[in-house]
C-alpha atoms as an extended CHARMM CRD file, in Angstrom:
* protein
*
       258  EXT
         1         1  MET       CA             15.4610000000      -38.3940000000       26.2820000000  PROA      1               0.0000000000
         2         2  THR       CA             15.0430000000      -41.2090000000       28.8210000000  PROA      2               0.0000000000
         3         3  LEU       CA             17.3640000000      -44.2060000000       29.0660000000  PROA      3               0.0000000000
         4         4  THR       CA             16.4800000000      -47.6970000000       30.0690000000  PROA      4               0.0000000000
         5         5  SER       CA             18.9480000000      -50.4120000000       29.9660000000  PROA      5               0.0000000000
         6         6  LEU       CA             20.3020000000      -53.6950000000       31.5540000000  PROA      6               0.0000000000
         7         7  LEU       CA             24.0320000000      -53.7940000000       32.5830000000  PROA      7               0.0000000000
         8         8  TYR       CA             25.7010000000      -57.1770000000       33.1150000000  PROA      8               0.0000000000
         9         9  VAL       CA             29.1040000000      -58.5810000000       33.5120000000  PROA      9               0.0000000000
        10        10  LEU       CA             30.7240000000      -61.6950000000       32.2300000000  PROA      10              0.0000000000
        11        11  ALA       CA             34.3540000000      -62.7440000000       31.8750000000  PROA      11              0.0000000000
        12        12  THR       CA             34.6410000000      -65.0660000000       28.9880000000  PROA      12              0.0000000000
        13        13  THR       CA             38.3390000000      -66.3050000000       28.6550000000  PROA      13              0.0000000000
        14        14  THR       CA             37.5760000000      -69.8290000000       29.3990000000  PROA      14              0.0000000000
        15        15  THR       CA             37.4640000000      -72.4340000000       26.6620000000  PROA      15              0.0000000000
        16        16  MET       CA             34.0050000000      -73.3550000000       25.3180000000  PROA      16              0.0000000000
        17        17  ALA       CA             34.1650000000      -76.8550000000       26.9860000000  PROA      17              0.0000000000
        18        18  THR       CA             34.9400000000      -75.5150000000       30.4310000000  PROA      18              0.0000000000
        19        19  THR       CA             32.2250000000      -72.8370000000       29.9210000000  PROA      19              0.0000000000
        20        20  VAL       CA             29.5970000000      -75.4580000000       29.2250000000  PROA      20              0.0000000000
        21        21  MET       CA             30.3440000000      -77.4450000000       32.2210000000  PROA      21              0.0000000000
        22        22  ALA       CA             30.1640000000      -74.3970000000       34.4790000000  PROA      22              0.0000000000
        23        23  SER       CA             27.0320000000      -72.9920000000       33.1290000000  PROA      23              0.0000000000
        24        24  MET       CA             23.2850000000      -73.0860000000       33.9270000000  PROA      24              0.0000000000
        25        25  ALA       CA             20.6050000000      -73.2660000000       31.1880000000  PROA      25              0.0000000000
        26        26  VAL       CA             18.4920000000      -70.2520000000       30.2370000000  PROA      26              0.0000000000
        27        27  THR       CA             16.3680000000      -71.4840000000       27.4010000000  PROA      27              0.0000000000
        28        28  THR       CA             14.0610000000      -68.5490000000       27.2110000000  PROA      28              0.0000000000
        29        29  PRO       CA             14.9740000000      -64.8720000000       27.3710000000  PROA      29              0.0000000000
        30        30  PHE       CA             15.6810000000      -63.6170000000       30.8560000000  PROA      30              0.0000000000
        31        31  VAL       CA             13.7650000000      -60.6610000000       32.2150000000  PROA      31              0.0000000000
        32        32  GLN       CA             14.9570000000      -58.9830000000       35.2240000000  PROA      32              0.0000000000
        33        33  PRO       CA             12.2860000000      -59.2510000000       38.0300000000  PROA      33              0.0000000000
        34        34  SER       CA             10.0800000000      -56.1230000000       38.8240000000  PROA      34              0.0000000000
        35        35  GLY       CA             11.3300000000      -54.0220000000       41.6950000000  PROA      35              0.0000000000
        36        36  CYS       CA             15.0690000000      -54.4250000000       40.9590000000  PROA      36              0.0000000000
        37        37  THR       CA             16.7360000000      -51.0370000000       41.6720000000  PROA      37              0.0000000000
        38        38  SER       CA             19.8900000000      -49.3200000000       40.1720000000  PROA      38              0.0000000000
        39        39  ALA       CA             23.2950000000      -50.3810000000       41.5460000000  PROA      39              0.0000000000
        40        40  VAL       CA             25.8320000000      -48.1460000000       39.7630000000  PROA      40              0.0000000000
        41        41  GLU       CA             28.7570000000      -46.0160000000       40.4630000000  PROA      41              0.0000000000
        42        42  LEU       CA             30.7390000000      -43.2010000000       38.8090000000  PROA      42              0.0000000000
        43        43  THR       CA             34.3870000000      -43.4940000000       38.0250000000  PROA      43              0.0000000000
        44        44  THR       CA             36.9660000000      -41.8410000000       35.6000000000  PROA      44              0.0000000000
        45        45  ILE       CA             39.8340000000      -43.4070000000       33.5980000000  PROA      45              0.0000000000
        46        46  THR       CA             42.5510000000      -41.8430000000       31.7680000000  PROA      46              0.0000000000
        47        47  THR       CA             43.4590000000      -43.2560000000       28.3450000000  PROA      47              0.0000000000
        48        48  SER       CA             45.0860000000      -42.4250000000       24.9950000000  PROA      48              0.0000000000
        49        49  VAL       CA             42.7880000000      -41.1800000000       22.3650000000  PROA      49              0.0000000000
        50        50  ARG       CA             44.8470000000      -40.5370000000       18.9690000000  PROA      50              0.0000000000
        51        51  GLY       CA             48.0070000000      -40.0780000000       21.1970000000  PROA      51              0.0000000000
        52        52  THR       CA             46.5540000000      -37.4600000000       23.4650000000  PROA      52              0.0000000000
        53        53  PRO       CA             45.8490000000      -38.4020000000       27.0550000000  PROA      53              0.0000000000
        54        54  THR       CA             42.0800000000      -38.2650000000       27.7540000000  PROA      54              0.0000000000
        55        55  THR       CA             39.9700000000      -38.5670000000       30.8060000000  PROA      55              0.0000000000
        56        56  ILE       CA             36.7150000000      -40.3550000000       30.2610000000  PROA      56              0.0000000000
        57        57  THR       CA             33.8590000000      -40.6390000000       32.6960000000  PROA      57              0.0000000000
        58        58  VAL       CA             32.4830000000      -44.1920000000       33.0060000000  PROA      58              0.0000000000
        59        59  LEU       CA             29.1500000000      -45.2620000000       34.5200000000  PROA      59              0.0000000000
        60        60  ALA       CA             29.7850000000      -48.7770000000       35.7960000000  PROA      60              0.0000000000
        61        61  SER       CA             27.5650000000      -51.2370000000       37.8470000000  PROA      61              0.0000000000
        62        62  ASP       CA             28.2130000000      -51.7420000000       41.5210000000  PROA      62              0.0000000000
        63        63  ALA       CA             28.8820000000      -55.5330000000       42.3110000000  PROA      63              0.0000000000
        64        64  ALA       CA             28.7020000000      -54.9460000000       46.0980000000  PROA      64              0.0000000000
        65        65  ALA       CA             25.0510000000      -53.4040000000       46.1370000000  PROA      65              0.0000000000
        66        66  PRO       CA             22.6540000000      -55.4080000000       48.4310000000  PROA      66              0.0000000000
        67        67  GLY       CA             20.0610000000      -57.3650000000       46.7740000000  PROA      67              0.0000000000
        68        68  PHE       CA             22.0510000000      -57.6920000000       43.5310000000  PROA      68              0.0000000000
        69        69  SER       CA             21.8580000000      -61.6420000000       43.3110000000  PROA      69              0.0000000000
        70        70  SER       CA             18.2450000000      -61.6690000000       43.7310000000  PROA      70              0.0000000000
        71        71  CYS       CA             17.8590000000      -59.7250000000       40.4470000000  PROA      71              0.0000000000
        72        72  GLN       CA             20.0350000000      -62.0940000000       38.5190000000  PROA      72              0.0000000000
        73        73  PRO       CA             19.3050000000      -65.3120000000       36.8690000000  PROA      73              0.0000000000
        74        74  SER       CA             19.8180000000      -68.5570000000       38.8800000000  PROA      74              0.0000000000
        75        75  GLY       CA             23.4870000000      -69.7250000000       38.1680000000  PROA      75              0.0000000000
        76        76  TRP       CA             25.0070000000      -66.4360000000       37.2750000000  PROA      76              0.0000000000
        77        77  ASN       CA             27.7710000000      -66.9250000000       39.5930000000  PROA      77              0.0000000000
        78        78  SER       CA             27.8010000000      -70.8200000000       39.7290000000  PROA      78              0.0000000000
        79        79  GLY       CA             31.5400000000      -70.9490000000       38.4840000000  PROA      79              0.0000000000
        80        80  ALA       CA             34.5170000000      -70.8740000000       40.5620000000  PROA      80              0.0000000000
        81        81  LYS       CA             36.2020000000      -67.9990000000       38.9720000000  PROA      81              0.0000000000
        82        82  ASP       CA             35.3570000000      -64.5460000000       37.3650000000  PROA      82              0.0000000000
        83        83  ASP       CA             35.7290000000      -66.1780000000       34.1180000000  PROA      83              0.0000000000
        84        84  ASP       CA             32.6220000000      -68.1430000000       34.9760000000  PROA      84              0.0000000000
        85        85  LEU       CA             30.1880000000      -65.2730000000       35.6410000000  PROA      85              0.0000000000
        86        86  PHE       CA             27.1330000000      -64.9580000000       33.3150000000  PROA      86              0.0000000000
        87        87  THR       CA             28.1040000000      -67.8740000000       31.3390000000  PROA      87              0.0000000000
        88        88  PHE       CA             24.9250000000      -70.2010000000       30.4340000000  PROA      88              0.0000000000
        89        89  SER       CA             24.3420000000      -73.3380000000       28.3990000000  PROA      89              0.0000000000
        90        90  PRO       CA             22.1420000000      -74.0440000000       26.6580000000  PROA      90              0.0000000000
        91        91  ALA       CA             21.2000000000      -70.4360000000       26.6150000000  PROA      91              0.0000000000
        92        92  VAL       CA             19.6390000000      -67.6650000000       24.6730000000  PROA      92              0.0000000000
        93        93  CYS       CA             20.3050000000      -63.9620000000       25.3230000000  PROA      93              0.0000000000
        94        94  PRO       CA             18.1650000000      -61.8410000000       27.5730000000  PROA      94              0.0000000000
        95        95  GLN       CA             14.9030000000      -60.2360000000       26.4180000000  PROA      95              0.0000000000
        96        96  ASP       CA             15.6300000000      -57.5300000000       23.6460000000  PROA      96              0.0000000000
        97        97  TRP       CA             19.3100000000      -57.9630000000       23.7130000000  PROA      97              0.0000000000
        98        98  THR       CA             21.5090000000      -58.4200000000       20.4650000000  PROA      98              0.0000000000
        99        99  TYR       CA             23.5120000000      -61.4290000000       19.6000000000  PROA      99              0.0000000000
       100       100  TYR       CA             27.2340000000      -60.8460000000       18.5900000000  PROA      100             0.0000000000
       101       101  GLU       CA             29.7860000000      -63.1020000000       17.0590000000  PROA      101             0.0000000000
       102       102  MET       CA             27.6440000000      -66.1310000000       16.4640000000  PROA      102             0.0000000000
       103       103  SER       CA             29.7570000000      -69.0790000000       15.3190000000  PROA      103             0.0000000000
       104       104  THR       CA             30.0110000000      -72.7750000000       15.7180000000  PROA      104             0.0000000000
       105       105  SER       CA             32.5560000000      -75.5060000000       16.4030000000  PROA      105             0.0000000000
       106       106  LYS       CA             32.3800000000      -79.2290000000       16.1310000000  PROA      106             0.0000000000
       107       107  GLN       CA             30.4880000000      -79.6050000000       19.4180000000  PROA      107             0.0000000000
       108       108  TYR       CA             29.0000000000      -76.2530000000       20.2150000000  PROA      108             0.0000000000
       109       109  SER       CA             27.5180000000      -72.9120000000       18.9110000000  PROA      109             0.0000000000
       110       110  THR       CA             28.4380000000      -69.7700000000       20.7150000000  PROA      110             0.0000000000
       111       111  ALA       CA             27.2990000000      -66.0700000000       20.8690000000  PROA      111             0.0000000000
       112       112  PHE       CA             27.7510000000      -63.0140000000       23.1080000000  PROA      112             0.0000000000
       113       113  CYS       CA             24.9920000000      -60.8240000000       24.2150000000  PROA      113             0.0000000000
       114       114  CYS       CA             24.6860000000      -57.0070000000       24.8140000000  PROA      114             0.0000000000
       115       115  ALA       CA             21.8400000000      -54.9220000000       25.9810000000  PROA      115             0.0000000000
       116       116  SER       CA             19.8090000000      -52.8870000000       23.1940000000  PROA      116             0.0000000000
       117       117  GLY       CA             21.8380000000      -49.8430000000       22.0310000000  PROA      117             0.0000000000
       118       118  PHE       CA             25.1810000000      -51.2560000000       23.3520000000  PROA      118             0.0000000000
       119       119  THR       CA             27.9430000000      -52.4910000000       21.0220000000  PROA      119             0.0000000000
       120       120  PHE       CA             30.2060000000      -55.3930000000       21.6300000000  PROA      120             0.0000000000
       121       121  ARG       CA             34.0340000000      -55.5520000000       21.3950000000  PROA      121             0.0000000000
       122       122  ALA       CA             34.6690000000      -52.0900000000       20.5210000000  PROA      122             0.0000000000
       123       123  ALA       CA             37.7640000000      -51.5480000000       18.5280000000  PROA      123             0.0000000000
       124       124  GLY       CA             40.5240000000      -49.7600000000       20.3770000000  PROA      124             0.0000000000
       125       125  TYR       CA             39.1620000000      -50.2630000000       23.8840000000  PROA      125             0.0000000000
       126       126  ALA       CA             41.8310000000      -51.5330000000       26.0720000000  PROA      126             0.0000000000
       127       127  LEU       CA             40.5220000000      -53.7260000000       29.1090000000  PROA      127             0.0000000000
       128       128  PRO       CA             43.7750000000      -54.6870000000       30.9290000000  PROA      128             0.0000000000
       129       129  THR       CA             42.3940000000      -57.8330000000       32.7910000000  PROA      129             0.0000000000
       130       130  SER       CA             40.4320000000      -60.9330000000       31.7520000000  PROA      130             0.0000000000
       131       131  ALA       CA             37.8530000000      -60.2560000000       34.3960000000  PROA      131             0.0000000000
       132       132  LEU       CA             36.7800000000      -57.0380000000       32.4440000000  PROA      132             0.0000000000
       133       133  SER       CA             36.8750000000      -58.2560000000       28.8980000000  PROA      133             0.0000000000
       134       134  PRO       CA             35.0760000000      -58.4250000000       26.5220000000  PROA      134             0.0000000000
       135       135  ALA       CA             32.6650000000      -55.6960000000       27.2890000000  PROA      135             0.0000000000
       136       136  CYS       CA             29.5950000000      -53.9780000000       25.6470000000  PROA      136             0.0000000000
       137       137  GLY       CA             29.5120000000      -50.2950000000       25.7940000000  PROA      137             0.0000000000
       138       138  ARG       CA             27.3250000000      -47.2060000000       24.7840000000  PROA      138             0.0000000000
       139       139  PRO       CA             28.3260000000      -43.6940000000       24.3600000000  PROA      139             0.0000000000
       140       140  PHE       CA             26.6370000000      -41.1100000000       26.4750000000  PROA      140             0.0000000000
       141       141  SER       CA             26.2520000000      -37.7150000000       25.0140000000  PROA      141             0.0000000000
       142       142  ALA       CA             26.0650000000      -34.3510000000       26.6520000000  PROA      142             0.0000000000
       143       143  GLY       CA             22.5370000000      -33.1680000000       26.7490000000  PROA      143             0.0000000000
       144       144  GLU       CA             20.9630000000      -36.6870000000       26.4670000000  PROA      144             0.0000000000
       145       145  THR       CA             20.0390000000      -36.8610000000       30.2020000000  PROA      145             0.0000000000
       146       146  THR       CA             21.3700000000      -36.4370000000       33.7680000000  PROA      146             0.0000000000
       147       147  ILE       CA             22.2930000000      -39.3260000000       35.9770000000  PROA      147             0.0000000000
       148       148  THR       CA             23.1470000000      -39.1990000000       39.6400000000  PROA      148             0.0000000000
       149       149  ALA       CA             25.0110000000      -42.1030000000       41.0320000000  PROA      149             0.0000000000
       150       150  PRO       CA             27.6300000000      -42.8360000000       43.7850000000  PROA      150             0.0000000000
       151       151  LEU       CA             31.2770000000      -42.1570000000       43.3320000000  PROA      151             0.0000000000
       152       152  ALA       CA             33.5150000000      -45.1550000000       42.9450000000  PROA      152             0.0000000000
       153       153  SER       CA             36.3600000000      -43.4390000000       44.9300000000  PROA      153             0.0000000000
       154       154  ARG       CA             33.9730000000      -42.1980000000       47.6400000000  PROA      154             0.0000000000
       155       155  THR       CA             35.0400000000      -42.2770000000       51.2950000000  PROA      155             0.0000000000
       156       156  ASP       CA             31.7240000000      -41.0270000000       52.3440000000  PROA      156             0.0000000000
       157       157  ALA       CA             29.0530000000      -43.6600000000       51.5610000000  PROA      157             0.0000000000
       158       158  ASP       CA             26.5510000000      -41.0380000000       50.5930000000  PROA      158             0.0000000000
       159       159  ALA       CA             28.8490000000      -39.2250000000       48.2050000000  PROA      159             0.0000000000
       160       160  THR       CA             27.3280000000      -38.9570000000       44.6140000000  PROA      160             0.0000000000
       161       161  GLY       CA             28.2700000000      -37.3960000000       41.2120000000  PROA      161             0.0000000000
       162       162  ILE       CA             26.4810000000      -36.1470000000       38.3780000000  PROA      162             0.0000000000
       163       163  PHE       CA             26.9630000000      -38.1190000000       35.0430000000  PROA      163             0.0000000000
       164       164  THR       CA             26.3220000000      -35.9800000000       31.8190000000  PROA      164             0.0000000000
       165       165  GLU       CA             28.4900000000      -37.5950000000       29.2870000000  PROA      165             0.0000000000
       166       166  GLY       CA             31.0440000000      -40.3540000000       28.8870000000  PROA      166             0.0000000000
       167       167  THR       CA             30.5380000000      -44.0670000000       28.3120000000  PROA      167             0.0000000000
       168       168  ILE       CA             28.1730000000      -46.7090000000       29.9390000000  PROA      168             0.0000000000
       169       169  VAL       CA             29.8770000000      -50.0740000000       30.2160000000  PROA      169             0.0000000000
       170       170  HSD       CA             28.3300000000      -53.4500000000       30.7470000000  PROA      170             0.0000000000
       171       171  ARG       CA             29.8200000000      -57.0030000000       30.5310000000  PROA      171             0.0000000000
       172       172  ALA       CA             28.5100000000      -59.3410000000       27.7990000000  PROA      172             0.0000000000
       173       173  TRP       CA             26.8400000000      -62.6330000000       28.6220000000  PROA      173             0.0000000000
       174       174  HSD       CA             28.2520000000      -65.6300000000       26.8770000000  PROA      174             0.0000000000
       175       175  VAL       CA             25.8300000000      -68.3330000000       25.7240000000  PROA      175             0.0000000000
       176       176  THR       CA             26.4830000000      -71.7270000000       24.1770000000  PROA      176             0.0000000000
       177       177  TRP       CA             24.3220000000      -74.4500000000       22.8470000000  PROA      177             0.0000000000
       178       178  GLU       CA             24.2310000000      -77.6620000000       20.8360000000  PROA      178             0.0000000000
       179       179  GLU       CA             22.1320000000      -78.2610000000       17.7860000000  PROA      179             0.0000000000
       180       180  SER       CA             19.9560000000      -80.6890000000       19.5400000000  PROA      180             0.0000000000
       181       181  ASP       CA             19.1460000000      -77.9150000000       22.2400000000  PROA      181             0.0000000000
       182       182  THR       CA             17.2370000000      -75.6490000000       19.7910000000  PROA      182             0.0000000000
       183       183  ALA       CA             14.1760000000      -77.5360000000       19.7420000000  PROA      183             0.0000000000
       184       184  THR       CA             13.6480000000      -76.4390000000       23.3310000000  PROA      184             0.0000000000
       185       185  MET       CA             15.0070000000      -72.9370000000       23.0310000000  PROA      185             0.0000000000
       186       186  SER       CA             13.2180000000      -69.6740000000       22.2970000000  PROA      186             0.0000000000
       187       187  PRO       CA             13.5230000000      -67.6980000000       20.2520000000  PROA      187             0.0000000000
       188       188  SER       CA             14.4600000000      -69.8360000000       17.2450000000  PROA      188             0.0000000000
       189       189  LEU       CA             18.2020000000      -69.4200000000       16.6810000000  PROA      189             0.0000000000
       190       190  PRO       CA             19.6520000000      -69.3530000000       12.9890000000  PROA      190             0.0000000000
       191       191  PRO       CA             21.3160000000      -72.6390000000       11.8370000000  PROA      191             0.0000000000
       192       192  LEU       CA             25.0420000000      -72.2680000000       11.9310000000  PROA      192             0.0000000000
       193       193  THR       CA             27.6030000000      -74.2000000000        9.9760000000  PROA      193             0.0000000000
       194       194  SER       CA             31.3560000000      -74.1900000000       10.3810000000  PROA      194             0.0000000000
       195       195  ALA       CA             31.3870000000      -71.7590000000        7.3930000000  PROA      195             0.0000000000
       196       196  LYS       CA             29.1170000000      -69.2670000000        8.9750000000  PROA      196             0.0000000000
       197       197  TYR       CA             29.8400000000      -66.2880000000       11.1620000000  PROA      197             0.0000000000
       198       198  LEU       CA             27.2540000000      -63.7730000000       12.3370000000  PROA      198             0.0000000000
       199       199  GLY       CA             28.9010000000      -60.6460000000       13.8020000000  PROA      199             0.0000000000
       200       200  VAL       CA             25.4730000000      -59.2030000000       14.7090000000  PROA      200             0.0000000000
       201       201  TRP       CA             22.0360000000      -60.9380000000       14.8840000000  PROA      201             0.0000000000
       202       202  GLU       CA             18.7090000000      -59.8200000000       16.0930000000  PROA      202             0.0000000000
       203       203  PRO       CA             16.0230000000      -62.1820000000       17.1360000000  PROA      203             0.0000000000
       204       204  GLY       CA             13.5790000000      -62.7270000000       14.2040000000  PROA      204             0.0000000000
       205       205  GLN       CA             16.2930000000      -61.6010000000       11.6150000000  PROA      205             0.0000000000
       206       206  ALA       CA             16.2070000000      -64.0870000000        8.5780000000  PROA      206             0.0000000000
       207       207  VAL       CA             19.4230000000      -65.6080000000        7.5090000000  PROA      207             0.0000000000
       208       208  LEU       CA             19.5310000000      -66.8290000000        3.9750000000  PROA      208             0.0000000000
       209       209  ASP       CA             21.4920000000      -69.9050000000        2.6820000000  PROA      209             0.0000000000
       210       210  GLY       CA             25.0560000000      -68.7040000000        2.0920000000  PROA      210             0.0000000000
       211       211  GLU       CA             24.5520000000      -65.3410000000        3.8150000000  PROA      211             0.0000000000
       212       212  PHE       CA             27.2730000000      -64.5470000000        6.3660000000  PROA      212             0.0000000000
       213       213  ASP       CA             29.4360000000      -67.5610000000        5.0730000000  PROA      213             0.0000000000
       214       214  HSD       CA             33.1790000000      -66.8270000000        5.6740000000  PROA      214             0.0000000000
       215       215  HSD       CA             33.9170000000      -67.0050000000        1.8730000000  PROA      215             0.0000000000
       216       216  ASN       CA             31.4430000000      -64.0180000000        1.2560000000  PROA      216             0.0000000000
       217       217  GLY       CA             34.0090000000      -61.7240000000        2.9570000000  PROA      217             0.0000000000
       218       218  ASP       CA             33.3290000000      -59.3860000000        5.7670000000  PROA      218             0.0000000000
       219       219  ASN       CA             29.5300000000      -58.9800000000        5.5060000000  PROA      219             0.0000000000
       220       220  SER       CA             28.7670000000      -59.7570000000        9.0460000000  PROA      220             0.0000000000
       221       221  GLY       CA             27.5740000000      -56.3680000000        9.8680000000  PROA      221             0.0000000000
       222       222  VAL       CA             29.5720000000      -55.7150000000       13.0110000000  PROA      222             0.0000000000
       223       223  ARG       CA             29.1340000000      -52.2500000000       14.4990000000  PROA      223             0.0000000000
       224       224  GLY       CA             31.9170000000      -50.3570000000       16.0620000000  PROA      224             0.0000000000
       225       225  TRP       CA             32.2740000000      -47.4990000000       18.4310000000  PROA      225             0.0000000000
       226       226  SER       CA             33.6480000000      -44.0240000000       17.7520000000  PROA      226             0.0000000000
       227       227  SER       CA             37.4170000000      -43.7510000000       18.4380000000  PROA      227             0.0000000000
       228       228  VAL       CA             36.7450000000      -40.7910000000       20.7930000000  PROA      228             0.0000000000
       229       229  LEU       CA             35.2990000000      -43.3390000000       23.3670000000  PROA      229             0.0000000000
       230       230  TYR       CA             38.6490000000      -45.4200000000       23.8500000000  PROA      230             0.0000000000
       231       231  PHE       CA             38.9430000000      -46.3980000000       27.4140000000  PROA      231             0.0000000000
       232       232  ALA       CA             40.9400000000      -48.6590000000       29.7040000000  PROA      232             0.0000000000
       233       233  MET       CA             39.2000000000      -49.8060000000       32.8420000000  PROA      233             0.0000000000
       234       234  ILE       CA             40.2740000000      -51.3090000000       36.0200000000  PROA      234             0.0000000000
       235       235  GLY       CA             38.5720000000      -52.3040000000       39.2340000000  PROA      235             0.0000000000
       236       236  VAL       CA             35.8690000000      -54.6000000000       40.3650000000  PROA      236             0.0000000000
       237       237  PRO       CA             33.9850000000      -56.4810000000       37.5320000000  PROA      237             0.0000000000
       238       238  LEU       CA             30.7890000000      -54.9250000000       36.4290000000  PROA      238             0.0000000000
       239       239  ILE       CA             27.5690000000      -56.6270000000       37.6500000000  PROA      239             0.0000000000
       240       240  GLY       CA             24.0700000000      -56.0300000000       36.5140000000  PROA      240             0.0000000000
       241       241  VAL       CA             21.7980000000      -53.0760000000       36.8750000000  PROA      241             0.0000000000
       242       242  THR       CA             18.6580000000      -51.4590000000       35.5400000000  PROA      242             0.0000000000
       243       243  ILE       CA             18.6670000000      -47.7570000000       34.7570000000  PROA      243             0.0000000000
       244       244  LEU       CA             15.5000000000      -46.5750000000       35.8590000000  PROA      244             0.0000000000
       245       245  ALA       CA             13.8590000000      -43.8200000000       33.7100000000  PROA      245             0.0000000000
       246       246  VAL       CA             12.1160000000      -41.2290000000       35.9300000000  PROA      246             0.0000000000
       247       247  GLY       CA             10.6640000000      -37.7280000000       35.1550000000  PROA      247             0.0000000000
       248       248  VAL       CA              9.7700000000      -38.7610000000       31.6100000000  PROA      248             0.0000000000
       249       249  GLY       CA              8.5910000000      -35.4660000000       30.8020000000  PROA      249             0.0000000000
       250       250  SER       CA             11.9370000000      -33.6510000000       31.6920000000  PROA      250             0.0000000000
       251       251  GLY       CA             13.9640000000      -36.5990000000       30.3390000000  PROA      251             0.0000000000
       252       252  ASN       CA             15.9360000000      -36.7030000000       33.5040000000  PROA      252             0.0000000000
       253       253  VAL       CA             17.2190000000      -40.0700000000       35.0710000000  PROA      253             0.0000000000
       254       254  GLU       CA             18.2520000000      -40.4660000000       38.4930000000  PROA      254             0.0000000000
       255       255  LEU       CA             19.9340000000      -43.6770000000       39.8000000000  PROA      255             0.0000000000
       256       256  THR       CA             19.5520000000      -44.6050000000       43.4930000000  PROA      256             0.0000000000
       257       257  ALA       CA             21.9310000000      -46.9360000000       45.0470000000  PROA      257             0.0000000000
       258       258  LYS       CA             20.6120000000      -49.2420000000       47.8020000000  PROA      258             0.0000000000
């Protein structure tokens, strides 16, 4: 099985008003330029799973990789703080990503974005710093494929490890927009009212009148992660990366750091 995904980072603990002022517009779905290479590293963390200390292998992006900025949308780091990374307004999610926690206030609508196959705000995952939360994640099962990546703890620049199972993590985008912005944005976003909350929304998905209203109960369709994948992660913020699928016939994936 091959694996192709985009991994990004976003810290989103600012207020909505501050986010809008610090953000750049992305009114059509961002697609990473061709030629961008992988920039990831392997690390392990120890956390508690159902009361039992458990070590989990995590594949994270490498913020220090050369050429990283040229593979990101303009303005991805325009803010003064980690909290401002990957915040955009008016904006839509990147191509083929999923919208999470769509809601509106008196002034703005807001959503978080995760790459296809990743889940947002996994219950039980402890991220100890605002620079690492909220995050999107994907469980990576034994036998799925093999990934070679540099070790986060390496003293030798060429030291690598083999990733066969664990968790792949990326930071969500945070997008906001005003109702008047939607005329110039693509794809068309569902109309939101103060009573409506969409836990999960895919572009093109129809939203009927009254559907996902708060008074209808918890029908937002939020998906969660398995409790076996609890993790707490520290270190540098995760930044974008493409996992390049190679050796399609064998299903192997090798990540090459630049």
